């Protein structure tokens, strides 16, 4: 490793340490992930590129990946567990570092409707509480349907469902600029539409929570 590469690595590790020092307790894992990602990325970049540019590019990529996958979701998981137990709702960390809350159809909406059911309000109240407690976290709401009725019906229906979730969260104090939504109809099934049980699994809402950047 030449002198330029050594200096670049030192700069990267210093920046990572500074990032770690300015994180909140909730984001401790993000800071650690960012620092480790930067360090590993710097090493790989230097090995691949053999120069300062390669080192810095590797560090930037590593820091982004480390920050995304290192966020500490445990407090939010605990809050969301209040009204999701026994509903079939699943809460899982995704490869991109987001937290997915998947709520099944028997909790969310009646068949062919976009009106939020009472049990779903309780789940959404927990989501809103989590977002209020963690102002850097953003949410993407995705509405899904089964294949019954075709895209002409299902795409607008799934869009309306996502929109109604956003409106409800906004009524609970979540700013609109922290949320986005889309309806994908039946294009992303998680089970076979050939059975009633499979169709029920496909009629769902997914709330993807994204960690703050930077």
PDB file of C-alpha atoms in Angstrom:
ATOM      1  CA  UNK A   1       0.000   0.000   0.000  1.00  0.00           C
ATOM      2  CA  UNK A   2       1.528   3.362  -1.001  1.00  0.00           C
ATOM      3  CA  UNK A   3       1.505   6.587   0.983  1.00  0.00           C
ATOM      4  CA  UNK A   4      -1.545   8.000  -0.841  1.00  0.00           C
ATOM      5  CA  UNK A   5      -3.545   4.882  -0.059  1.00  0.00           C
ATOM      6  CA  UNK A   6      -2.513   4.993   3.577  1.00  0.00           C
ATOM      7  CA  UNK A   7      -3.603   8.608   3.848  1.00  0.00           C
ATOM      8  CA  UNK A   8      -6.932   7.804   2.201  1.00  0.00           C
ATOM      9  CA  UNK A   9      -7.581   4.971   4.631  1.00  0.00           C
ATOM     10  CA  UNK A  10      -6.759   7.233   7.552  1.00  0.00           C
ATOM     11  CA  UNK A  11      -9.205   9.857   6.282  1.00  0.00           C
ATOM     12  CA  UNK A  12     -11.934   7.275   5.817  1.00  0.00           C
ATOM     13  CA  UNK A  13     -11.489   5.785   9.286  1.00  0.00           C
ATOM     14  CA  UNK A  14     -11.455   9.250  10.846  1.00  0.00           C
ATOM     15  CA  UNK A  15     -14.682  10.167   9.078  1.00  0.00           C
ATOM     16  CA  UNK A  16     -16.251   6.898  10.201  1.00  0.00           C
ATOM     17  CA  UNK A  17     -15.265   7.597  13.790  1.00  0.00           C
ATOM     18  CA  UNK A  18     -16.778  11.072  13.585  1.00  0.00           C
ATOM     19  CA  UNK A  19     -20.014   9.623  12.241  1.00  0.00           C
ATOM     20  CA  UNK A  20     -20.102   7.138  15.087  1.00  0.00           C
ATOM     21  CA  UNK A  21     -19.572   9.887  17.624  1.00  0.00           C
ATOM     22  CA  UNK A  22     -22.569  11.960  16.547  1.00  0.00           C
ATOM     23  CA  UNK A  23     -25.199   9.196  16.514  1.00  0.00           C
ATOM     24  CA  UNK A  24     -28.087   8.918  18.964  1.00  0.00           C
ATOM     25  CA  UNK A  25     -28.477   5.823  21.123  1.00  0.00           C
ATOM     26  CA  UNK A  26     -31.165   4.541  18.772  1.00  0.00           C
ATOM     27  CA  UNK A  27     -28.743   4.777  15.876  1.00  0.00           C
ATOM     28  CA  UNK A  28     -25.730   3.232  17.583  1.00  0.00           C
ATOM     29  CA  UNK A  29     -25.791   0.190  15.339  1.00  0.00           C
ATOM     30  CA  UNK A  30     -26.048   2.444  12.305  1.00  0.00           C
ATOM     31  CA  UNK A  31     -22.894   4.245  13.343  1.00  0.00           C
ATOM     32  CA  UNK A  32     -21.053   0.996  13.963  1.00  0.00           C
ATOM     33  CA  UNK A  33     -22.257  -0.415  10.677  1.00  0.00           C
ATOM     34  CA  UNK A  34     -21.206   2.725   8.832  1.00  0.00           C
ATOM     35  CA  UNK A  35     -17.736   2.731  10.384  1.00  0.00           C
ATOM     36  CA  UNK A  36     -17.108  -0.954   9.814  1.00  0.00           C
ATOM     37  CA  UNK A  37     -18.531  -0.730   6.303  1.00  0.00           C
ATOM     38  CA  UNK A  38     -16.263   2.184   5.479  1.00  0.00           C
ATOM     39  CA  UNK A  39     -13.203   0.415   6.795  1.00  0.00           C
ATOM     40  CA  UNK A  40     -13.926  -2.836   4.976  1.00  0.00           C
ATOM     41  CA  UNK A  41     -14.874  -0.968   1.815  1.00  0.00           C
ATOM     42  CA  UNK A  42     -11.675   1.036   1.933  1.00  0.00           C
ATOM     43  CA  UNK A  43      -9.589  -2.115   2.195  1.00  0.00           C
ATOM     44  CA  UNK A  44     -11.409  -3.827  -0.662  1.00  0.00           C
ATOM     45  CA  UNK A  45     -11.280  -0.698  -2.798  1.00  0.00           C
ATOM     46  CA  UNK A  46      -7.539  -0.440  -2.349  1.00  0.00           C
ATOM     47  CA  UNK A  47      -7.017  -4.111  -3.147  1.00  0.00           C
ATOM     48  CA  UNK A  48      -9.128  -3.864  -6.282  1.00  0.00           C
ATOM     49  CA  UNK A  49      -8.096  -0.443  -7.513  1.00  0.00           C
ATOM     50  CA  UNK A  50      -4.666  -0.225  -5.962  1.00  0.00           C
ATOM     51  CA  UNK A  51      -4.945   3.550  -5.593  1.00  0.00           C
ATOM     52  CA  UNK A  52      -6.515   6.345  -3.570  1.00  0.00           C
ATOM     53  CA  UNK A  53      -9.557   6.610  -5.834  1.00  0.00           C
ATOM     54  CA  UNK A  54     -10.332   2.924  -5.426  1.00  0.00           C
ATOM     55  CA  UNK A  55      -9.932   3.217  -1.676  1.00  0.00           C
ATOM     56  CA  UNK A  56     -12.335   6.141  -1.383  1.00  0.00           C
ATOM     57  CA  UNK A  57     -14.934   4.609  -3.683  1.00  0.00           C
ATOM     58  CA  UNK A  58     -14.800   1.358  -1.738  1.00  0.00           C
ATOM     59  CA  UNK A  59     -15.151   3.252   1.527  1.00  0.00           C
ATOM     60  CA  UNK A  60     -18.204   5.165   0.331  1.00  0.00           C
ATOM     61  CA  UNK A  61     -19.954   2.014  -0.852  1.00  0.00           C
ATOM     62  CA  UNK A  62     -19.025   0.172   2.327  1.00  0.00           C
ATOM     63  CA  UNK A  63     -20.230   2.988   4.557  1.00  0.00           C
ATOM     64  CA  UNK A  64     -23.601   3.139   2.797  1.00  0.00           C
ATOM     65  CA  UNK A  65     -24.082  -0.609   3.050  1.00  0.00           C
ATOM     66  CA  UNK A  66     -22.914  -0.730   6.641  1.00  0.00           C
ATOM     67  CA  UNK A  67     -25.215   2.102   7.681  1.00  0.00           C
ATOM     68  CA  UNK A  68     -28.224   0.567   5.990  1.00  0.00           C
ATOM     69  CA  UNK A  69     -27.811  -2.846   7.541  1.00  0.00           C
ATOM     70  CA  UNK A  70     -26.682  -1.699  10.980  1.00  0.00           C
ATOM     71  CA  UNK A  71     -29.681   0.278  12.223  1.00  0.00           C
ATOM     72  CA  UNK A  72     -31.000  -0.763  15.616  1.00  0.00           C
ATOM     73  CA  UNK A  73     -34.669  -1.682  15.103  1.00  0.00           C
ATOM     74  CA  UNK A  74     -35.159  -3.349  18.497  1.00  0.00           C
ATOM     75  CA  UNK A  75     -37.037  -0.455  20.164  1.00  0.00           C
ATOM     76  CA  UNK A  76     -39.384  -0.109  17.201  1.00  0.00           C
ATOM     77  CA  UNK A  77     -39.981  -3.856  17.123  1.00  0.00           C
ATOM     78  CA  UNK A  78     -40.968  -3.735  20.778  1.00  0.00           C
ATOM     79  CA  UNK A  79     -43.426  -0.890  20.161  1.00  0.00           C
ATOM     80  CA  UNK A  80     -44.947  -2.607  17.140  1.00  0.00           C
ATOM     81  CA  UNK A  81     -45.404  -5.814  19.097  1.00  0.00           C
ATOM     82  CA  UNK A  82     -48.189  -4.257  21.183  1.00  0.00           C
ATOM     83  CA  UNK A  83     -51.149  -4.799  18.849  1.00  0.00           C
ATOM     84  CA  UNK A  84     -49.700  -7.145  16.247  1.00  0.00           C
ATOM     85  CA  UNK A  85     -49.478 -10.258  18.437  1.00  0.00           C
ATOM     86  CA  UNK A  86     -51.923 -12.902  17.288  1.00  0.00           C
ATOM     87  CA  UNK A  87     -52.921 -11.017  14.117  1.00  0.00           C
ATOM     88  CA  UNK A  88     -50.620 -12.829  11.699  1.00  0.00           C
ATOM     89  CA  UNK A  89     -48.622  -9.645  11.203  1.00  0.00           C
ATOM     90  CA  UNK A  90     -44.942 -10.285  10.544  1.00  0.00           C
ATOM     91  CA  UNK A  91     -42.107  -7.877  11.352  1.00  0.00           C
ATOM     92  CA  UNK A  92     -38.813  -8.634   9.638  1.00  0.00           C
ATOM     93  CA  UNK A  93     -35.561  -6.897   8.797  1.00  0.00           C
ATOM     94  CA  UNK A  94     -34.846  -6.809   5.063  1.00  0.00           C
ATOM     95  CA  UNK A  95     -31.541  -7.209   3.179  1.00  0.00           C
ATOM     96  CA  UNK A  96     -31.531  -3.485   2.345  1.00  0.00           C
ATOM     97  CA  UNK A  97     -31.675  -2.603   6.051  1.00  0.00           C
ATOM     98  CA  UNK A  98     -35.364  -1.641   6.157  1.00  0.00           C
ATOM     99  CA  UNK A  99     -37.931  -3.087   8.562  1.00  0.00           C
ATOM    100  CA  UNK A 100     -40.992  -4.642   6.904  1.00  0.00           C
ATOM    101  CA  UNK A 101     -44.323  -4.809   8.709  1.00  0.00           C
ATOM    102  CA  UNK A 102     -46.614  -7.094   6.699  1.00  0.00           C
ATOM    103  CA  UNK A 103     -50.256  -6.999   7.830  1.00  0.00           C
ATOM    104  CA  UNK A 104     -52.660  -9.677   6.505  1.00  0.00           C
ATOM    105  CA  UNK A 105     -56.066  -9.096   4.957  1.00  0.00           C
ATOM    106  CA  UNK A 106     -58.152 -10.243   7.921  1.00  0.00           C
ATOM    107  CA  UNK A 107     -56.742  -7.271   9.874  1.00  0.00           C
ATOM    108  CA  UNK A 108     -56.443  -4.589   7.202  1.00  0.00           C
ATOM    109  CA  UNK A 109     -59.403  -4.305   4.788  1.00  0.00           C
ATOM    110  CA  UNK A 110     -62.567  -6.160   3.833  1.00  0.00           C
ATOM    111  CA  UNK A 111     -62.546  -7.813   0.406  1.00  0.00           C
ATOM    112  CA  UNK A 112     -62.843  -5.221  -2.351  1.00  0.00           C
ATOM    113  CA  UNK A 113     -62.756  -2.315   0.129  1.00  0.00           C
ATOM    114  CA  UNK A 114     -60.188   0.312   1.105  1.00  0.00           C
ATOM    115  CA  UNK A 115     -61.733   1.294   4.458  1.00  0.00           C
ATOM    116  CA  UNK A 116     -59.343   0.656   7.351  1.00  0.00           C
ATOM    117  CA  UNK A 117     -60.734  -1.969   9.752  1.00  0.00           C
ATOM    118  CA  UNK A 118     -60.760  -1.271  13.523  1.00  0.00           C
ATOM    119  CA  UNK A 119     -58.086  -3.885  14.314  1.00  0.00           C
ATOM    120  CA  UNK A 120     -55.830  -2.340  11.693  1.00  0.00           C
ATOM    121  CA  UNK A 121     -56.147   1.071  13.349  1.00  0.00           C
ATOM    122  CA  UNK A 122     -54.597  -0.366  16.507  1.00  0.00           C
ATOM    123  CA  UNK A 123     -51.612  -1.652  14.518  1.00  0.00           C
ATOM    124  CA  UNK A 124     -51.254   1.668  12.703  1.00  0.00           C
ATOM    125  CA  UNK A 125     -51.368   3.511  16.030  1.00  0.00           C
ATOM    126  CA  UNK A 126     -48.272   1.551  17.052  1.00  0.00           C
ATOM    127  CA  UNK A 127     -46.593   2.369  13.736  1.00  0.00           C
ATOM    128  CA  UNK A 128     -47.382   6.061  14.242  1.00  0.00           C
ATOM    129  CA  UNK A 129     -46.033   5.946  17.804  1.00  0.00           C
ATOM    130  CA  UNK A 130     -42.794   4.412  16.525  1.00  0.00           C
ATOM    131  CA  UNK A 131     -42.435   7.044  13.808  1.00  0.00           C
ATOM    132  CA  UNK A 132     -43.151   9.856  16.273  1.00  0.00           C
ATOM    133  CA  UNK A 133     -40.473   8.502  18.600  1.00  0.00           C
ATOM    134  CA  UNK A 134     -37.962   8.175  15.748  1.00  0.00           C
ATOM    135  CA  UNK A 135     -38.287  11.310  13.589  1.00  0.00           C
ATOM    136  CA  UNK A 136     -35.522  10.274  11.187  1.00  0.00           C
ATOM    137  CA  UNK A 137     -37.300   7.080  10.107  1.00  0.00           C
ATOM    138  CA  UNK A 138     -39.448   7.195   6.944  1.00  0.00           C
ATOM    139  CA  UNK A 139     -42.188   4.848   5.749  1.00  0.00           C
ATOM    140  CA  UNK A 140     -43.173   3.400   2.395  1.00  0.00           C
ATOM    141  CA  UNK A 141     -46.625   1.815   2.300  1.00  0.00           C
ATOM    142  CA  UNK A 142     -47.350  -0.821  -0.354  1.00  0.00           C
ATOM    143  CA  UNK A 143     -50.858  -2.117  -1.015  1.00  0.00           C
ATOM    144  CA  UNK A 144     -51.364  -5.619  -2.440  1.00  0.00           C
ATOM    145  CA  UNK A 145     -54.372  -7.586  -3.726  1.00  0.00           C
ATOM    146  CA  UNK A 146     -55.012 -11.084  -5.012  1.00  0.00           C
ATOM    147  CA  UNK A 147     -55.585 -11.670  -8.725  1.00  0.00           C
ATOM    148  CA  UNK A 148     -59.393 -11.786  -8.535  1.00  0.00           C
ATOM    149  CA  UNK A 149     -60.942  -9.056 -10.673  1.00  0.00           C
ATOM    150  CA  UNK A 150     -57.897  -8.167 -12.773  1.00  0.00           C
ATOM    151  CA  UNK A 151     -55.643  -5.120 -12.843  1.00  0.00           C
ATOM    152  CA  UNK A 152     -58.421  -2.707 -13.819  1.00  0.00           C
ATOM    153  CA  UNK A 153     -59.928  -3.180 -10.365  1.00  0.00           C
ATOM    154  CA  UNK A 154     -56.968  -4.293  -8.297  1.00  0.00           C
ATOM    155  CA  UNK A 155     -54.398  -1.598  -9.057  1.00  0.00           C
ATOM    156  CA  UNK A 156     -56.688   1.325  -8.089  1.00  0.00           C
ATOM    157  CA  UNK A 157     -57.890  -0.670  -5.069  1.00  0.00           C
ATOM    158  CA  UNK A 158     -54.344  -1.300  -3.841  1.00  0.00           C
ATOM    159  CA  UNK A 159     -53.447   2.352  -4.436  1.00  0.00           C
ATOM    160  CA  UNK A 160     -56.462   3.493  -2.421  1.00  0.00           C
ATOM    161  CA  UNK A 161     -55.498   1.178   0.407  1.00  0.00           C
ATOM    162  CA  UNK A 162     -51.956   2.583   0.530  1.00  0.00           C
ATOM    163  CA  UNK A 163     -53.305   6.131   0.365  1.00  0.00           C
ATOM    164  CA  UNK A 164     -55.746   5.518   3.218  1.00  0.00           C
ATOM    165  CA  UNK A 165     -52.949   4.165   5.398  1.00  0.00           C
ATOM    166  CA  UNK A 166     -50.896   7.297   4.697  1.00  0.00           C
ATOM    167  CA  UNK A 167     -53.851   9.530   5.516  1.00  0.00           C
ATOM    168  CA  UNK A 168     -54.443   7.677   8.765  1.00  0.00           C
ATOM    169  CA  UNK A 169     -50.800   7.933   9.833  1.00  0.00           C
ATOM    170  CA  UNK A 170     -50.869  11.625   8.959  1.00  0.00           C
ATOM    171  CA  UNK A 171     -53.887  12.043  11.244  1.00  0.00           C
ATOM    172  CA  UNK A 172     -51.740  10.533  14.011  1.00  0.00           C
ATOM    173  CA  UNK A 173     -49.061  13.198  13.590  1.00  0.00           C
ATOM    174  CA  UNK A 174     -46.761  11.791  10.910  1.00  0.00           C
ATOM    175  CA  UNK A 175     -45.737  14.418   8.341  1.00  0.00           C
ATOM    176  CA  UNK A 176     -46.659  13.620   4.757  1.00  0.00           C
ATOM    177  CA  UNK A 177     -43.085  14.185   3.567  1.00  0.00           C
ATOM    178  CA  UNK A 178     -41.958  11.231   5.678  1.00  0.00           C
ATOM    179  CA  UNK A 179     -44.249   8.809   3.836  1.00  0.00           C
ATOM    180  CA  UNK A 180     -44.699   7.431   0.354  1.00  0.00           C
ATOM    181  CA  UNK A 181     -47.145   4.895  -0.967  1.00  0.00           C
ATOM    182  CA  UNK A 182     -47.908   2.739  -3.940  1.00  0.00           C
ATOM    183  CA  UNK A 183     -50.359   0.065  -4.988  1.00  0.00           C
ATOM    184  CA  UNK A 184     -49.037  -2.894  -6.945  1.00  0.00           C
ATOM    185  CA  UNK A 185     -52.267  -4.874  -7.373  1.00  0.00           C
ATOM    186  CA  UNK A 186     -51.611  -8.617  -7.632  1.00  0.00           C
ATOM    187  CA  UNK A 187     -48.135  -8.317  -9.163  1.00  0.00           C
ATOM    188  CA  UNK A 188     -46.203  -9.405  -6.042  1.00  0.00           C
ATOM    189  CA  UNK A 189     -47.940 -12.515  -4.644  1.00  0.00           C
ATOM    190  CA  UNK A 190     -46.508 -14.361  -1.656  1.00  0.00           C
ATOM    191  CA  UNK A 191     -48.761 -17.407  -2.134  1.00  0.00           C
ATOM    192  CA  UNK A 192     -50.772 -19.129  -4.836  1.00  0.00           C
ATOM    193  CA  UNK A 193     -53.985 -17.411  -5.963  1.00  0.00           C
ATOM    194  CA  UNK A 194     -55.397 -20.845  -6.777  1.00  0.00           C
ATOM    195  CA  UNK A 195     -56.665 -21.294  -3.213  1.00  0.00           C
ATOM    196  CA  UNK A 196     -58.703 -19.136  -0.848  1.00  0.00           C
ATOM    197  CA  UNK A 197     -55.949 -19.321   1.754  1.00  0.00           C
ATOM    198  CA  UNK A 198     -53.357 -18.197  -0.763  1.00  0.00           C
ATOM    199  CA  UNK A 199     -55.505 -15.305  -1.960  1.00  0.00           C
ATOM    200  CA  UNK A 200     -55.964 -14.193   1.647  1.00  0.00           C
ATOM    201  CA  UNK A 201     -52.180 -14.087   2.099  1.00  0.00           C
ATOM    202  CA  UNK A 202     -51.776 -12.004  -1.037  1.00  0.00           C
ATOM    203  CA  UNK A 203     -54.326  -9.398   0.094  1.00  0.00           C
ATOM    204  CA  UNK A 204     -52.054  -7.488   2.438  1.00  0.00           C
ATOM    205  CA  UNK A 205     -50.420  -4.196   3.280  1.00  0.00           C
ATOM    206  CA  UNK A 206     -46.683  -3.872   3.772  1.00  0.00           C
ATOM    207  CA  UNK A 207     -45.162  -0.949   5.658  1.00  0.00           C
ATOM    208  CA  UNK A 208     -41.446  -0.573   4.982  1.00  0.00           C
ATOM    209  CA  UNK A 209     -39.630   1.532   7.553  1.00  0.00           C
ATOM    210  CA  UNK A 210     -36.342   3.029   6.387  1.00  0.00           C
ATOM    211  CA  UNK A 211     -33.514   4.110   8.654  1.00  0.00           C
ATOM    212  CA  UNK A 212     -32.292   7.724   8.565  1.00  0.00           C
ATOM    213  CA  UNK A 213     -29.355   8.421   6.282  1.00  0.00           C
ATOM    214  CA  UNK A 214     -26.254  10.351   7.167  1.00  0.00           C
TER     215      UNK A 214
END
